[in-house]
Coordinates of C-alpha atoms in Angstrom, one line a residue:
Chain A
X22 CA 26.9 -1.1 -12.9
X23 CA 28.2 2.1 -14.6
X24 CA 27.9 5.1 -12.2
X25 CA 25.5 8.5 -13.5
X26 CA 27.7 10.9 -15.8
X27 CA 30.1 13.9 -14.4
X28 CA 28.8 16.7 -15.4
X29 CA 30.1 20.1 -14.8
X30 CA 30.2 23.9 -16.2
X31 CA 33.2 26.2 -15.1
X32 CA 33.4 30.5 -15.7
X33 CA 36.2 31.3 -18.1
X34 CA 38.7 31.4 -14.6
X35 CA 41.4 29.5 -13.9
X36 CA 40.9 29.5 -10.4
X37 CA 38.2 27.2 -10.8
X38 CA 40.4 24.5 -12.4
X39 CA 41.5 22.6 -9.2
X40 CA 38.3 22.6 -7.9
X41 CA 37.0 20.8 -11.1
X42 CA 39.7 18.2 -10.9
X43 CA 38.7 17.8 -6.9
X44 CA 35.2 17.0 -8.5
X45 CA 36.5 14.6 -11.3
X46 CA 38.7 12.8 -9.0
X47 CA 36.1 12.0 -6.5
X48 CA 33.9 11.2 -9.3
X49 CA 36.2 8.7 -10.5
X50 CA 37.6 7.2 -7.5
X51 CA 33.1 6.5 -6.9
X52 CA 33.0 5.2 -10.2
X53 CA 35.9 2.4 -9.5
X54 CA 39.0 3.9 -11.8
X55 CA 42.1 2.7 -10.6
X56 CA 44.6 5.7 -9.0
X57 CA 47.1 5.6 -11.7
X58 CA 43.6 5.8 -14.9
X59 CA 42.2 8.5 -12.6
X60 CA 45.3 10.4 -12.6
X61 CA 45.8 10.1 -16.1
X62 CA 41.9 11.3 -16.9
X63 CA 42.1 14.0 -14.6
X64 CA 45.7 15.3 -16.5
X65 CA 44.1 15.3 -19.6
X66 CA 40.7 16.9 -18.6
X67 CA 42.5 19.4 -16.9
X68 CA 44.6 20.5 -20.3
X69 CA 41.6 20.3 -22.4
X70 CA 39.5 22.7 -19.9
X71 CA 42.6 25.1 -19.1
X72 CA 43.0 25.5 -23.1
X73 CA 39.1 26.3 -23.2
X74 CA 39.2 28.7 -20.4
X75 CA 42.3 30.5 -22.1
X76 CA 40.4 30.6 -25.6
X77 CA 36.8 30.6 -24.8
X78 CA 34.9 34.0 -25.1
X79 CA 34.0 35.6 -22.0
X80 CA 31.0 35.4 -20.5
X81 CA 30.3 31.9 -21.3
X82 CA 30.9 29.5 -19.3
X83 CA 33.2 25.5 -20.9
X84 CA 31.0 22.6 -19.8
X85 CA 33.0 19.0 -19.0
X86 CA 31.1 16.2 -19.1
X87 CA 32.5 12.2 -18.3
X88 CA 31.0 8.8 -18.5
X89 CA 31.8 5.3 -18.1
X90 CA 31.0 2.5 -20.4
X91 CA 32.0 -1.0 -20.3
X92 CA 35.4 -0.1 -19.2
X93 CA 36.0 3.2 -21.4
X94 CA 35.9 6.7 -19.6
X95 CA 34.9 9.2 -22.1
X96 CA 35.5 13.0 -21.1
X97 CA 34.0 16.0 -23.7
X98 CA 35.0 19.4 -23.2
X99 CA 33.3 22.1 -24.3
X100 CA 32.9 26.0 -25.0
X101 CA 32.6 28.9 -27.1
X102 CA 35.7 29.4 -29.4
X103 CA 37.8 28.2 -31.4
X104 CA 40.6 25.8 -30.3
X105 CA 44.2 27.3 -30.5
X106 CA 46.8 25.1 -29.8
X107 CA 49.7 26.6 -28.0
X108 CA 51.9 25.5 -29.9
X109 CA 53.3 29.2 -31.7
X110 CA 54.4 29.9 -28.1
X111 CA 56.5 27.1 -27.3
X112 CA 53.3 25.7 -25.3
X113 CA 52.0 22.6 -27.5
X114 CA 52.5 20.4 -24.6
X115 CA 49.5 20.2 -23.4
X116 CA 47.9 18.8 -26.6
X117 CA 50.7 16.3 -26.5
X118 CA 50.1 15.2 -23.0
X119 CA 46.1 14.9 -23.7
X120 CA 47.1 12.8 -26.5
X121 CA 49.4 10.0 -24.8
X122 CA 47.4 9.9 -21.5
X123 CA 44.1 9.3 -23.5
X124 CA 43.4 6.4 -25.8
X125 CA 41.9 8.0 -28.3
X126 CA 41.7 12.7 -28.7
X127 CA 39.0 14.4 -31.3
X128 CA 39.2 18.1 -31.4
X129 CA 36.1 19.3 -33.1
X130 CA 35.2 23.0 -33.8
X131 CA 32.2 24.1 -35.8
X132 CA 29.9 27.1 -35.6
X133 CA 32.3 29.0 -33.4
X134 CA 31.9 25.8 -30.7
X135 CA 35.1 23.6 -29.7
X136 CA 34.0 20.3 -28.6
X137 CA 37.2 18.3 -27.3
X138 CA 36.5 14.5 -26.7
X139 CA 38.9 12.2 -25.0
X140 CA 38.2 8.1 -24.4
X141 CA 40.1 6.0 -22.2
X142 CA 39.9 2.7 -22.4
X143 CA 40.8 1.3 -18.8
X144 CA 42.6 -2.0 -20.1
X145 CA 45.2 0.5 -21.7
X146 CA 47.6 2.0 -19.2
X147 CA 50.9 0.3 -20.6
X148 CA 50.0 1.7 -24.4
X149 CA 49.9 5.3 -23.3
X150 CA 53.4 4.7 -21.6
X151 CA 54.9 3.4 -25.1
X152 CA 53.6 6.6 -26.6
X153 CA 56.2 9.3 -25.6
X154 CA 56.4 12.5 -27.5
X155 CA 59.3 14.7 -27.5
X156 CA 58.8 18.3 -28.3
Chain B
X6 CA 39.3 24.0 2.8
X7 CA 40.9 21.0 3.0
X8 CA 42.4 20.5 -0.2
X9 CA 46.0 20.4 -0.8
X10 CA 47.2 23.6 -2.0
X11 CA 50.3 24.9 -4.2
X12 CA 53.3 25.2 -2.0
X13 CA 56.6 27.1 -2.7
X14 CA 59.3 26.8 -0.5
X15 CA 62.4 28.2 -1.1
X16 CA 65.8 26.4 0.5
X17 CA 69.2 27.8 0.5
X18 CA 71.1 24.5 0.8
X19 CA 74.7 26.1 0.3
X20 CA 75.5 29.8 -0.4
X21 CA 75.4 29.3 -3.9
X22 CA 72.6 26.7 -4.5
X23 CA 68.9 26.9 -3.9
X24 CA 66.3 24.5 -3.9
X25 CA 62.8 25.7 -4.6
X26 CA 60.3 23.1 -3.2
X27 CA 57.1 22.5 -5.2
X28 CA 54.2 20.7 -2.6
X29 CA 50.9 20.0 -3.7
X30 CA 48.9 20.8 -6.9
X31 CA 50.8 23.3 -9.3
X32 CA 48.8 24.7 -12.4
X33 CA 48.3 27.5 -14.9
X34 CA 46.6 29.4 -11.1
X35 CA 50.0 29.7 -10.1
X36 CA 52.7 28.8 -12.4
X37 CA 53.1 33.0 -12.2
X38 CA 54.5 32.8 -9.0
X39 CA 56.7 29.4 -9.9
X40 CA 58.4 31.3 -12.9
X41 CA 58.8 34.8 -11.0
X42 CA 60.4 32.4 -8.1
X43 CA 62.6 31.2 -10.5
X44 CA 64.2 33.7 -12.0
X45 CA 64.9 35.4 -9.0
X46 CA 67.0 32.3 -7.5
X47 CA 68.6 32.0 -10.6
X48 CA 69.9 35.2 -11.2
X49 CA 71.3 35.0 -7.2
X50 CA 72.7 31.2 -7.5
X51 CA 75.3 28.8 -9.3
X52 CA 72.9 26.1 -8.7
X53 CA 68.9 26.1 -8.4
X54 CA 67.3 22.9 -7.8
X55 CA 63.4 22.3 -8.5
X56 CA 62.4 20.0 -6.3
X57 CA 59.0 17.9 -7.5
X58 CA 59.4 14.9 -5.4
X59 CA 56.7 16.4 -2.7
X60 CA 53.9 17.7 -6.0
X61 CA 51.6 15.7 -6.4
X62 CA 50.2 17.7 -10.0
X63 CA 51.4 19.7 -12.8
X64 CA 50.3 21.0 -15.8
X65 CA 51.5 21.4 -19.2
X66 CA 51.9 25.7 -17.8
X67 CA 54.0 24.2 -15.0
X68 CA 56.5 22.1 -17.5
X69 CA 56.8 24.8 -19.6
X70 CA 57.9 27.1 -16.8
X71 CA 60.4 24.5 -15.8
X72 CA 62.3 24.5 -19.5
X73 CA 62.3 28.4 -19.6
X74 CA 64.0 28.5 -16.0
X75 CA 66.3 25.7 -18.1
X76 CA 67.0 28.0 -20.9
X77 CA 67.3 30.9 -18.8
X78 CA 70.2 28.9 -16.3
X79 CA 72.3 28.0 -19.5
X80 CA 72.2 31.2 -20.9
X81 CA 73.9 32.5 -17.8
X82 CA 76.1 29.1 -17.3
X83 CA 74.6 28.0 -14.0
X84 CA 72.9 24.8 -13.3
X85 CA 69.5 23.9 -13.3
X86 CA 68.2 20.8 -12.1
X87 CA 64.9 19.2 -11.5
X88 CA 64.8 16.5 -8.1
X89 CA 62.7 13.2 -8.9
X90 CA 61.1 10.5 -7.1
X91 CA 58.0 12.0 -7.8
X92 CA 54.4 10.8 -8.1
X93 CA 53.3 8.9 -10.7
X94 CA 51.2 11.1 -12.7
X95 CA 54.0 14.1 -12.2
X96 CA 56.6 11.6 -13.7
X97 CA 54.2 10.5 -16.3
X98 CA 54.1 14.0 -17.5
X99 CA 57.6 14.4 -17.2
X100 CA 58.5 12.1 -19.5
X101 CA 55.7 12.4 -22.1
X102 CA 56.6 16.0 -22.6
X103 CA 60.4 14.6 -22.9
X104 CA 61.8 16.5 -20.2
X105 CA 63.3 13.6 -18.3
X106 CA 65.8 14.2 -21.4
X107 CA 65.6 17.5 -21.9
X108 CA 66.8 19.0 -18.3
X109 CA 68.9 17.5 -15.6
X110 CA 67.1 15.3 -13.0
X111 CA 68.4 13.8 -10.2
X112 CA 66.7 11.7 -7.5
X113 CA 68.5 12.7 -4.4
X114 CA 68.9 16.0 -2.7
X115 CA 73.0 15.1 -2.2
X116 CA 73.2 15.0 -6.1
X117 CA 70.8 17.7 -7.1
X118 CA 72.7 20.7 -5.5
X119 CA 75.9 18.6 -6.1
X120 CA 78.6 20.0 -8.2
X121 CA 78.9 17.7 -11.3

């Protein structure tokens, strides 16, 4: 039986970003991920919110929100502002890292909204390991 | 509070090499401190060892910290290394972000504030 969603909203603070991964973790571990999937979900999330936080206008608050289906976790992040990518300061690696740990990454941004969305198939730990990046 | 918190620990293993010890969970909250810590043992050592075998996370604020204390060391001609044998997720993002490659690792205390 597939556990009820995560659902969360954070204030633009990166002080609140280990307690979220506390709360995903546990959520997870409920749900039945293995350690090393959790690991690599909670990673990813983690970039995705921290990038929102940085970027997000203040005020508002980035809402994370994770389900299971038939085997595939899927994560969305989302808040008020546009996506930036770190990459002009030497900092893209978080993008990369969201983007080997997870199976598949969609960045969307419309209407001054970034909506990131992340899937992880459960069956694919070893494809995520073939998938290096070097920056 | 019970959770794990980020832990810096600062060893001076020989007059000229340190060893800063990173425990716990290490993010953008306090990858501040990490790089201040840094800079400071590098500027008063030949040899400053980051040692990740007792972290359990890091983040992509954390691994970029780690190369600029790497740029920083060879601009001055010391030596910086990273010590291994880490958890899983903390090698994973290691190696995605191609720093296994990139900076020196070693796996054992001995060789990471060894002299070649």
């Amino acid at each position: 039986v597939d556990p009820s969603p995560f659902e969360a909203s954070l204030p633009i603070d990166v002080e609140a970003l280990r307690e979220l991964r506390s709360a995903l973790r546990a959520w997870l571990e409920t749900a039945g991920v293995p350690d090393a999937r959790r690991d690599e979900i909670v990673l990813a999330t983690h970039e995705a919110v921290s990038n929102a936080v940085e970027h997000a206008v203040e005020d508002t608050q980035v809402t994370i929100r994770g389900r299971l289906d038939d085997g595939v976790v899927t994560v969305a992040v989302e808040n008020s502002g546009a996506w930036h990518d770190r990459a002009e300061r030497g900092r893209g690696r978080g993008l990369v890292l969201m983007a080997a740990l997870m199976t598949k990454l969609e960045i969307v941004t419309e209407r001054g909204r970034t909506v990131v969305r992340m899937h992880k198939d459960l069956a694919d730990g070893a494809r995520a390991r073939e998938r290096q990046h070097t920056l | 509070m019970s959770e794990p918190i980020a832990d810096l620990r600062v060893e001076q293993a020989t007059p000229v090499a340190a060893v800063l010890i990173l425990e716990g969970e290490h993010d953008v909250a306090t990858s501040r401190d990490l790089r201040e810590t840094l800079a400071t043992l590098l500027e008063r050592n030949r040899i400053v060892v980051a040692d990740l075998s007792e972290a359990e996370f890091v983040d992509s604020s954390i691994l970029h910290a780690l190369v600029e204390a790497d740029r920083a060391s060879r601009a001055r001609g010391t030596t910086f290394r990273l010590q291994l044998g880490t958890a899983r997720i903390v090698h994973a993002a290691l190696e995605i972000s191609g720093l296994l490659d990139l900076l020196e690792c070693r796996k054992t205390r001995e060789e990471a504030i060894g002299s070649v």
